[in-house]
Coordinates of C-alpha atoms and ligand atoms in Angstrom, one line a residue:
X194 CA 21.9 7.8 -9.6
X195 CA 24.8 9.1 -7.4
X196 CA 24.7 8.4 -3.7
X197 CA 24.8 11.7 -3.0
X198 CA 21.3 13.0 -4.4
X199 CA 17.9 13.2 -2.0
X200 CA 16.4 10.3 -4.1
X201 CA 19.3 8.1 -3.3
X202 CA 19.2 9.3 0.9
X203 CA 15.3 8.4 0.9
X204 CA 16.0 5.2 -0.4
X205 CA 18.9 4.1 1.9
X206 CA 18.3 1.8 4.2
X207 CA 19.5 3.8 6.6
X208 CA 17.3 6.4 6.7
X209 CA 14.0 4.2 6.8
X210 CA 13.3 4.4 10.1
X211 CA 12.2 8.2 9.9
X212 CA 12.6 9.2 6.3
X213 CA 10.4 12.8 7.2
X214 CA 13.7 14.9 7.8
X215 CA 14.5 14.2 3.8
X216 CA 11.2 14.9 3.1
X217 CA 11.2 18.2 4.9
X218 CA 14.0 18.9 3.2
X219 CA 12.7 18.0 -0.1
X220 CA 9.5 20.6 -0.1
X221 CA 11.9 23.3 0.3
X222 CA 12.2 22.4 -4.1
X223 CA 8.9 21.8 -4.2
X224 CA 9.5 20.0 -8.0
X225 CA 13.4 18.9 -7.7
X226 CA 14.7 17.2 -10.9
X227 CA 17.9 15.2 -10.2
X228 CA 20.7 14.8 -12.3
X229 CA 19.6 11.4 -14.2
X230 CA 16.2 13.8 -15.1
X231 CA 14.3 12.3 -12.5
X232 CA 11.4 14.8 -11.3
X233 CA 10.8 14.5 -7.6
X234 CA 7.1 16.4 -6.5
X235 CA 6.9 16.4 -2.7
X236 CA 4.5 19.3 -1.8
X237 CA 0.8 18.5 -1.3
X238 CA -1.4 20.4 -4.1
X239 CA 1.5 19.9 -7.0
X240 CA 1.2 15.7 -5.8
X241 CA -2.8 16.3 -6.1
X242 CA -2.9 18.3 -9.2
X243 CA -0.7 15.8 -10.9
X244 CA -2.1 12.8 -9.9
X245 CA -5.0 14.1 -11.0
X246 CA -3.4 15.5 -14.6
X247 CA -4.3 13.1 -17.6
X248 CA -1.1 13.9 -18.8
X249 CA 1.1 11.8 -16.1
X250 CA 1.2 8.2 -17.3
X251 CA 1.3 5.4 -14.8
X252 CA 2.8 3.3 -18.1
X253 CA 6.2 2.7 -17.5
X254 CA 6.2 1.7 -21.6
X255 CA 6.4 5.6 -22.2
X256 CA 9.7 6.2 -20.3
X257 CA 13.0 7.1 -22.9
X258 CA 14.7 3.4 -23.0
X259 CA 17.7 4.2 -20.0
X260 CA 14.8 5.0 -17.6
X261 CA 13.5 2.2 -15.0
X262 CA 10.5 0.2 -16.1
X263 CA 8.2 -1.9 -13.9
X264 CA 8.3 -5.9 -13.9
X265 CA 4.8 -5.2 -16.1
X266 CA 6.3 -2.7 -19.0
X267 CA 8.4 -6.4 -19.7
X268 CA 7.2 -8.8 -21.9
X269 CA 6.4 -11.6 -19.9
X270 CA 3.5 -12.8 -21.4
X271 CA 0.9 -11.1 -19.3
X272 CA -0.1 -7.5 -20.5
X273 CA 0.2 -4.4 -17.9
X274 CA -2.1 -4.9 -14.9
X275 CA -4.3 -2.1 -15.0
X276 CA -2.5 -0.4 -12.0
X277 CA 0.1 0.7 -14.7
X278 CA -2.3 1.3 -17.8
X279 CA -3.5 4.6 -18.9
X280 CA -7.5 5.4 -20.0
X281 CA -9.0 4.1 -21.8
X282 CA -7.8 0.6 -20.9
X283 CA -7.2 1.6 -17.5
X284 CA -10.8 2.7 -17.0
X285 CA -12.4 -0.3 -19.0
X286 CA -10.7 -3.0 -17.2
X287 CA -11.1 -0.9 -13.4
X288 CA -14.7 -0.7 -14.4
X289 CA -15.5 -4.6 -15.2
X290 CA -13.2 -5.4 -12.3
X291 CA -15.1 -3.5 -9.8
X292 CA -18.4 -4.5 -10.8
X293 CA -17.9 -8.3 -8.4
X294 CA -16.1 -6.1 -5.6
X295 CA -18.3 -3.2 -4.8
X296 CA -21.2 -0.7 -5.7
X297 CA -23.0 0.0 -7.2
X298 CA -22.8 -3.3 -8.8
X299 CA -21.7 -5.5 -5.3
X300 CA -22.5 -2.8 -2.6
X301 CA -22.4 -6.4 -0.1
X302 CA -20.1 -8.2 -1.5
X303 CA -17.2 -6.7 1.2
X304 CA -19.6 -6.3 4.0
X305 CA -20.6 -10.0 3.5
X306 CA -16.4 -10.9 4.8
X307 CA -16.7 -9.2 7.9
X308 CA -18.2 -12.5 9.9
X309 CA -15.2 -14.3 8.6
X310 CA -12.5 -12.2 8.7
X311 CA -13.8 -11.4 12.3
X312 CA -13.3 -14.7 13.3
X313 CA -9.9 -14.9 12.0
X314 CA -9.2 -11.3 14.1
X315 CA -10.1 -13.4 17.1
X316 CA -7.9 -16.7 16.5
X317 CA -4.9 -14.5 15.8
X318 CA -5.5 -12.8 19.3
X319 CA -6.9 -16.1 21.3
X320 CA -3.3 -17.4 20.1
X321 CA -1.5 -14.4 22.4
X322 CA -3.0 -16.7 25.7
X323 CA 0.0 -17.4 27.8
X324 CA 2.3 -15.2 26.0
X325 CA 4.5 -12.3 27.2
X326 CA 5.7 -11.0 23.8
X327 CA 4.7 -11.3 20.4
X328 CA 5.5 -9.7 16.8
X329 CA 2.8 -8.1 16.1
X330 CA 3.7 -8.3 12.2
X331 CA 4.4 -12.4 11.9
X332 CA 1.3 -12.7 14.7
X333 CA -1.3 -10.6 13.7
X334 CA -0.9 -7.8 11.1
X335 CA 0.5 -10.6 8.0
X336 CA -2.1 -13.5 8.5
X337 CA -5.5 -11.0 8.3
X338 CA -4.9 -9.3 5.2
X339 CA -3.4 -12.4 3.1
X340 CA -7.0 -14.2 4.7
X341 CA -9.2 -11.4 3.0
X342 CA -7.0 -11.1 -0.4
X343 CA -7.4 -15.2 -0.9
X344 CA -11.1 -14.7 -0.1
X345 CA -12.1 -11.4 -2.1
X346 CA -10.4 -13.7 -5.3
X347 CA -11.1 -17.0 -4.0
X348 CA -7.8 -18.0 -4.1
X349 CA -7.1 -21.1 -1.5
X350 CA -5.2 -19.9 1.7
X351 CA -3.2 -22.9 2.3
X352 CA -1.5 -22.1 -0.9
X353 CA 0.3 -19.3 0.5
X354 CA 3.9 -20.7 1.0
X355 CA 3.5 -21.3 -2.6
X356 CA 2.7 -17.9 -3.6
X357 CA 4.5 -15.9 -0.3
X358 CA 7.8 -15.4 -2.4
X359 CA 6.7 -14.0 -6.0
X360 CA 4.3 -11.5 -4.2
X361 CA 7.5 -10.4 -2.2
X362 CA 9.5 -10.4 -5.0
X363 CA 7.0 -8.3 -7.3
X364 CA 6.1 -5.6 -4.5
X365 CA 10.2 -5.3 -3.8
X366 CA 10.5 -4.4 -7.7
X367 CA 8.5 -1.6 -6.9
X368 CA 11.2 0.0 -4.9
X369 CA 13.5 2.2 -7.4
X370 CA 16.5 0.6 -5.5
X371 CA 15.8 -3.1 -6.9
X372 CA 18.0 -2.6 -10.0
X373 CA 18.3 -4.9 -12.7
X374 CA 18.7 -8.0 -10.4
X375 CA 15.3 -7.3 -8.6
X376 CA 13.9 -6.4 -11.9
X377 CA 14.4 -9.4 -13.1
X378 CA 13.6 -11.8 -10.6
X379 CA 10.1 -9.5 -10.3
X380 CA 9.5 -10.6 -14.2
X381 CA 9.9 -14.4 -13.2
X382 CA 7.8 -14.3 -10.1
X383 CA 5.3 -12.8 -12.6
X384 CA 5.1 -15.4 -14.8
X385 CA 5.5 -17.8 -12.0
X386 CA 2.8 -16.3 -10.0
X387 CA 0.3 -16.0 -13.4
X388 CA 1.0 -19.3 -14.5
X389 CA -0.1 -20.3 -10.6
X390 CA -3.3 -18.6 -10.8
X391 CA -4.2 -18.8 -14.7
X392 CA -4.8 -23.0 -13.3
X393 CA -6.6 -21.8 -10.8
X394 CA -8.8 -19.7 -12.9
X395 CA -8.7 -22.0 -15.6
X396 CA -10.7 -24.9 -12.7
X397 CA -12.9 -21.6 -11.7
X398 CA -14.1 -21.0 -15.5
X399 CA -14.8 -24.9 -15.5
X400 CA -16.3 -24.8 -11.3
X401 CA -17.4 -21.5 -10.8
X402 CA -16.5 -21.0 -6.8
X403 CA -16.8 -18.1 -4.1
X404 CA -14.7 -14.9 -5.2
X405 CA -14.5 -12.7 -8.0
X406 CA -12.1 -14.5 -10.4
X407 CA -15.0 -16.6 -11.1
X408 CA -17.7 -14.2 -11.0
X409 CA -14.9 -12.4 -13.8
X410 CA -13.6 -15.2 -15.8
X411 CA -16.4 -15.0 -18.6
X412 CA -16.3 -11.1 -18.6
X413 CA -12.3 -10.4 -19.5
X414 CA -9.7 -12.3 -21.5
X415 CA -7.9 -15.0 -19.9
X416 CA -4.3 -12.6 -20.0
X417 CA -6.1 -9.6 -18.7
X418 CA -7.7 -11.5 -15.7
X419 CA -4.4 -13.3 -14.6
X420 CA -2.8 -9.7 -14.8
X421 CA -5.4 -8.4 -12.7
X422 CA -5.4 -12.0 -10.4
X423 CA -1.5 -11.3 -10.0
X424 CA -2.3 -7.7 -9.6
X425 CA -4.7 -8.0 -6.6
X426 CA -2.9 -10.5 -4.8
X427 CA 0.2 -9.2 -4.4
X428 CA -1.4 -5.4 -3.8
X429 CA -3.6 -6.8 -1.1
X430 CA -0.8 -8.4 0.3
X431 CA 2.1 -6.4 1.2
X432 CA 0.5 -2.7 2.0
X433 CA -2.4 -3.5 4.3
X434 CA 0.0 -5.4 6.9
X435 CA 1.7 -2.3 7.0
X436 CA -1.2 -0.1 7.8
X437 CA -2.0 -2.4 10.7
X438 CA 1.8 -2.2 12.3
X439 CA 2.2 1.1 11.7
X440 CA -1.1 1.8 13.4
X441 CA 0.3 -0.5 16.3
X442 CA 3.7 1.3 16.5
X443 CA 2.3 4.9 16.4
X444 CA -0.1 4.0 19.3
X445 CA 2.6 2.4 21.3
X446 CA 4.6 5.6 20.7
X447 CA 1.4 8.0 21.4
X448 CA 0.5 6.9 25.0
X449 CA -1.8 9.6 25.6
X450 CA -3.9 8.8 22.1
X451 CA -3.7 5.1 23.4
X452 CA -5.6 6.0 26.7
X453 CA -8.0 8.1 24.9
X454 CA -8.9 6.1 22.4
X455 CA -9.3 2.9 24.9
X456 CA -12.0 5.2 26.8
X457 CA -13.7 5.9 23.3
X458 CA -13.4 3.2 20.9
X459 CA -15.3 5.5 18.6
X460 CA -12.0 7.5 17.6
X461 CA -11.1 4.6 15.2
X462 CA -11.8 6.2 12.1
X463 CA -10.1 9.7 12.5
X464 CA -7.0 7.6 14.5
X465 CA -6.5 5.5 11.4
X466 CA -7.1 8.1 8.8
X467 CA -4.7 10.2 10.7
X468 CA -2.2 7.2 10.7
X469 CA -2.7 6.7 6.7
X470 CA -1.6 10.6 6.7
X471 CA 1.4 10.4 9.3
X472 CA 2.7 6.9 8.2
X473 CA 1.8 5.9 5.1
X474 CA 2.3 2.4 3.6
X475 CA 2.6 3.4 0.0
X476 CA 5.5 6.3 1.1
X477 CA 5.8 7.5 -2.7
X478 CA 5.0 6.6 -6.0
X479 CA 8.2 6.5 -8.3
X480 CA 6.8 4.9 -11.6
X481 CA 4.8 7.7 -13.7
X482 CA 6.2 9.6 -16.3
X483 CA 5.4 12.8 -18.4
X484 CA 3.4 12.2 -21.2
X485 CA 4.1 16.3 -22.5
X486 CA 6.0 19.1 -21.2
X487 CA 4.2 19.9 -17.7
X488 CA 4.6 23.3 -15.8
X489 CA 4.0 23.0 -12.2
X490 CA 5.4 24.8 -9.1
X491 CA 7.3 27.4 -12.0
X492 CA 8.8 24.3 -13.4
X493 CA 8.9 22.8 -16.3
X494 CA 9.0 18.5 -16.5
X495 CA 10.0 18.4 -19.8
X496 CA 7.8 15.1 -21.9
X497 CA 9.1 11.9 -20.8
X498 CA 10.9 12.5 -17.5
X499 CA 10.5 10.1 -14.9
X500 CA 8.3 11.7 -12.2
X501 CA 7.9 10.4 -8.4
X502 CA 5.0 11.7 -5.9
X503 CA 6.2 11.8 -2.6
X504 CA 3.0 10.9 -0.6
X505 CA 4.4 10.8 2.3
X506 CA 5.8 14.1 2.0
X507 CA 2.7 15.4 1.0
X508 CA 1.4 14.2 4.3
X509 CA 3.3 16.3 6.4
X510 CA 3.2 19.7 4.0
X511 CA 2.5 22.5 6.2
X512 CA 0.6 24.6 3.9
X513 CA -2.1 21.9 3.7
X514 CA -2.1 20.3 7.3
X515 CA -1.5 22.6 10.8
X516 CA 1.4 20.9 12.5
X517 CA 1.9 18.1 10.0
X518 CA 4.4 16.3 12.3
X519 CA 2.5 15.9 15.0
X520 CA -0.1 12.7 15.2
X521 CA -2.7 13.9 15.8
X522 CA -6.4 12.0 15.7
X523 CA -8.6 15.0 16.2
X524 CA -7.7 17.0 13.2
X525 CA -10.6 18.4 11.7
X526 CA -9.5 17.9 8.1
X527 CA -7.6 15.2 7.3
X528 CA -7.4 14.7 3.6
X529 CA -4.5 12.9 3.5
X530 CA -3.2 10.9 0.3
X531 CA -2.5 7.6 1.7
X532 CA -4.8 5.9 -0.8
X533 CA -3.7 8.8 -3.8
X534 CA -6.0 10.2 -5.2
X535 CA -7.6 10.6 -9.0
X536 CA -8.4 7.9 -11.7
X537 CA -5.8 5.4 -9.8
X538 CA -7.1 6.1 -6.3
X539 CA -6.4 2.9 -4.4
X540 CA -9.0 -0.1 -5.6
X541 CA -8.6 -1.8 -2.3
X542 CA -9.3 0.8 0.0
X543 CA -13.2 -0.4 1.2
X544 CA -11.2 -3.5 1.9
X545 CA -8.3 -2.4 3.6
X546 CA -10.6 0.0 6.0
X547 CA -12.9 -3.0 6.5
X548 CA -9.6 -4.9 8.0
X549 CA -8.2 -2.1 9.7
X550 CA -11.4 -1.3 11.7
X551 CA -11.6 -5.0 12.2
X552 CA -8.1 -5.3 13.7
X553 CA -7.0 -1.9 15.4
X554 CA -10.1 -1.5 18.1
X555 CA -10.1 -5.5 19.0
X556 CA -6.2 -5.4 19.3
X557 CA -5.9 -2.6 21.6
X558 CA -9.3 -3.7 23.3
X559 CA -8.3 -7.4 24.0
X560 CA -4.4 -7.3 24.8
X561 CA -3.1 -5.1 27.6
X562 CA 0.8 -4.1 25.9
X563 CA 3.7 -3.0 28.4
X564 CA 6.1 -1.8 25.5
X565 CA 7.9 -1.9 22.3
X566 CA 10.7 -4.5 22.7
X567 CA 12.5 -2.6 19.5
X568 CA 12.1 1.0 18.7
X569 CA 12.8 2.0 15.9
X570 CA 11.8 -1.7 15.3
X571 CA 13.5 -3.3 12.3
X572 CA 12.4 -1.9 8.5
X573 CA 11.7 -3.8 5.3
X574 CA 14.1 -3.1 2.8
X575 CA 11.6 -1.4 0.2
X576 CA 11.3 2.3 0.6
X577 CA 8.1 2.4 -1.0
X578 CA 6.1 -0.2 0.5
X579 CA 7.2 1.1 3.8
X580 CA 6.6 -0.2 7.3
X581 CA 8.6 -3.1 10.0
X582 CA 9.7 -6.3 9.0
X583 CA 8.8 -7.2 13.1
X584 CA 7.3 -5.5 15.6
X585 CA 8.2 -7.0 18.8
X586 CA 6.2 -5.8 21.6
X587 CA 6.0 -6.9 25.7
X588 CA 2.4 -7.5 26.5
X589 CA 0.9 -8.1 30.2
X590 CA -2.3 -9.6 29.3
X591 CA -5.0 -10.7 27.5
X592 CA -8.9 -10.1 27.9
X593 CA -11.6 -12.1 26.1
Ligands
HEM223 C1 -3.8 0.4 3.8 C2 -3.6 -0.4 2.7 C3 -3.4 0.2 1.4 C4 -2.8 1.4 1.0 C5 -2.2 2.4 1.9 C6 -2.9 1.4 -0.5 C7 -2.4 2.5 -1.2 C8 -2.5 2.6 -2.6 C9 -2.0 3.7 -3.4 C10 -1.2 4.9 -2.9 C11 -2.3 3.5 -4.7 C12 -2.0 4.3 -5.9 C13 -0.9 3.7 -6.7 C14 -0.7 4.3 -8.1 O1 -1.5 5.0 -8.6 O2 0.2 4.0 -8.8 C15 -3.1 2.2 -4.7 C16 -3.6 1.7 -5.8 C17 -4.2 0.4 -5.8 N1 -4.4 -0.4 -4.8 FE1 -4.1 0.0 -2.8 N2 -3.5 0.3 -0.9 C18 -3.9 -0.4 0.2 C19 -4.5 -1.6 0.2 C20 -5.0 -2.3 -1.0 C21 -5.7 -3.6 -1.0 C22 -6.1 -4.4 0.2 C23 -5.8 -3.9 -2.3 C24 -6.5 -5.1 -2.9 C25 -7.7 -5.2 -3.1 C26 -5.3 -2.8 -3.1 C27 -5.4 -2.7 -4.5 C28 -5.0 -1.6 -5.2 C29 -5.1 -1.5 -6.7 C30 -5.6 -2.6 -7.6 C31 -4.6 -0.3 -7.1 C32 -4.5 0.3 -8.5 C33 -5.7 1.2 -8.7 C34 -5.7 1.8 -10.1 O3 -4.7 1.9 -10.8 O4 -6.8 2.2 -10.6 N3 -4.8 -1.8 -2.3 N4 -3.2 1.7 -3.4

């Protein structure tokens, strides 16, 4: 890839702080292929209709060798994790997995963390006593979702050192800019991470405990449940923290949404839909390829191009959403694609809401902020998981 192309710009580090300008400038081709026969889709009902089209593969195994793979197209010893399977695997394993984790099977089974995950809302934000400024990603917006991830699986939180750097190192393979290097060192934490948890599912199959690996270790084999362990972990990890700093930073930015939403709690679920639209943690999604010759937008992707949907750009397409740049909580119709949409619509989502609703209204109820400390604040490196590394911000006080 030169340096020169679009893809290459919206991957630089440079331009993370506000990648929309490139994506403006990208819906103008609303299917762009680059030189290297990459197909870029940014506009929003082409990113719908494909991501909805049977014949766009999220099987990296089907890209022309040459092409980026992900860490789970290797052989590493663990099949695909059914993020980056096809039907009818793909459907079969989502199916059995979702059967512990929600309805019709578990319609409580996500309801029944809110008590705790409360409680852990309100330790984070007791802790702010006596402080004027905090990083609201190391203080508040990292601890809550790695908490619910280790409970949903029943994974023990204290081993989180342990596991911290092969979930960074597998979601940073996700970005297209991790190269060989990245790739690599994503297939090792994958085996590293699997052989962490196929122990720990290997004592749950003996000990049944709280948390769905045990509730799923007698329904899948033991390869396809440590895919799906390493899988879950490292998804509910690193996207969710974002969603809850982005949320922070565009309400710090917003003032007059701030004040309005203080005086009516009630706007949380349009504000953080609206924020899933307008900042969106999963900014694009680079690894699905062409299965045949597709024709969309007057184009033709010809069978086995690489294809990324620009989410984020879809987002902000003015031909779906009136004045897409502008955050706005009181749109009527907000049917954004933060969580995709069609047979890989985001798994987690009942989960990530549940911590979201948990952790936006009691942050901005309990702690009085004066202002950001850093704005633009400082950016992770991946371009696809997007969102601050820190978010240092001034605050005044702290209620109960
Ligand atoms: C606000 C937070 C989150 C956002 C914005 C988000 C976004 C997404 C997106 C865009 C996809 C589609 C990816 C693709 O098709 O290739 C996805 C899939 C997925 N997400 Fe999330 N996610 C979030 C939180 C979570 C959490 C907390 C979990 C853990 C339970 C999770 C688990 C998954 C899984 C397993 C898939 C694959 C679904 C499938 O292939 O059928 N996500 N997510």
């Amino acid at each position: 890839m030169t340096p020169d192309t679009i893809s290459a710009r919206i991957t630089d580090y440079a331009n993370r702080a506000d990648p929309y300008p490139l994506y403006a400038e990208l819906r103008k081709t609303p299917v762009l292929r680059e030189d290297d026969g990459t197909y870029l889709v940014s506009t929003y009902y082409e990113v719908r209709n494909l991501a909805n089209d049977p014949r766009l593969s999220n099987d990296t195994r089907n890209r022309p060798s040459g092409y980026s793979r992900t860490a789970d197209a290797e052989d590493t010893g663990l099949p695909p994790s059914f993020i980056f399977t096809d039907p009818p695997v793909h459907d079969r394993l989502r199916e059995t997995i979702n059967r512990p984790f929600g309805p019709p099977h578990s319609p409580r089974f996500l309801d029944g963390l809110r008590g705790e995950l409360a409680k852990v809302v309100t330790e984070l934000l007791d802790a702010f006593e006596g402080k004027d400024q905090v990083d609201i990603v190391e203080d508040f917006a990292y601890p809550l979702p790695v908490t619910a991830i280790c409970k949903v699986l029943g994974v023990p939180r204290e081993d989180e050192p342990r596991f911290h750097g092969w979930a960074d190192a597998l979601a940073s393979s996700l970005d297209p800019q991790a190269g060989e290097e990245g790739q690599e060192k994503a297939q090792r934490a994958r085996q590293e991470l699997g052989a962490y948890l196929s122990d720990l599912i290997e004592t749950k199959r003996r000990r049944p405990g709280p948390g769905i690996l045990s509730t799923l270790a007698p329904d899948m084999t033991p390869a396809d449940l440590e895919a799906t362990a390493v899988l879950l972990l490292v998804a509910g990890h690193e996207t969710t923290v974002n969603a809850i700093t982005n949320t922070t930073l565009t309400l710090l930015r917003h003032p007059d949404v701030l004040d309005r939403f203080q005086k009516d709690p009630d706007l949380a679920v349009p504000l953080i839909e609206e924020v899933l639209r307008y900042e969106p943690p999963v900014q694009f999604v680079p690894w699905t390829t062409a299965l045949a010759d597709i024709d969309v937008a007057g184009t033709t992707i010809p069978k086995g191009s690489p294809v990324w949907l620009m989410l984020a750009a879809a987002n902000r397409d003015p031909k779906r959403f009136m004045d897409p740049d502008r955050f706005d909580p009181h749109r009527k119709d907000n049917e954004h694609l933060g969580f995709y949409t069609g047979i890989h619509y985001c798994f987690g989502a009942p989960l990530a809401r549940i911590e979201l609703h948990l952790a936006v209204p009691e942050l901005f109820r309990r702690v009085t902020f004066s202002r950001l400390l850093e704005d633009p604040p400082p950016y992770r490196a991946n371009a696809v998981l997007r969102g601050p590394r820190h978010l240092p911000v001034a605050i005044e006080g702290l209620t109960a």
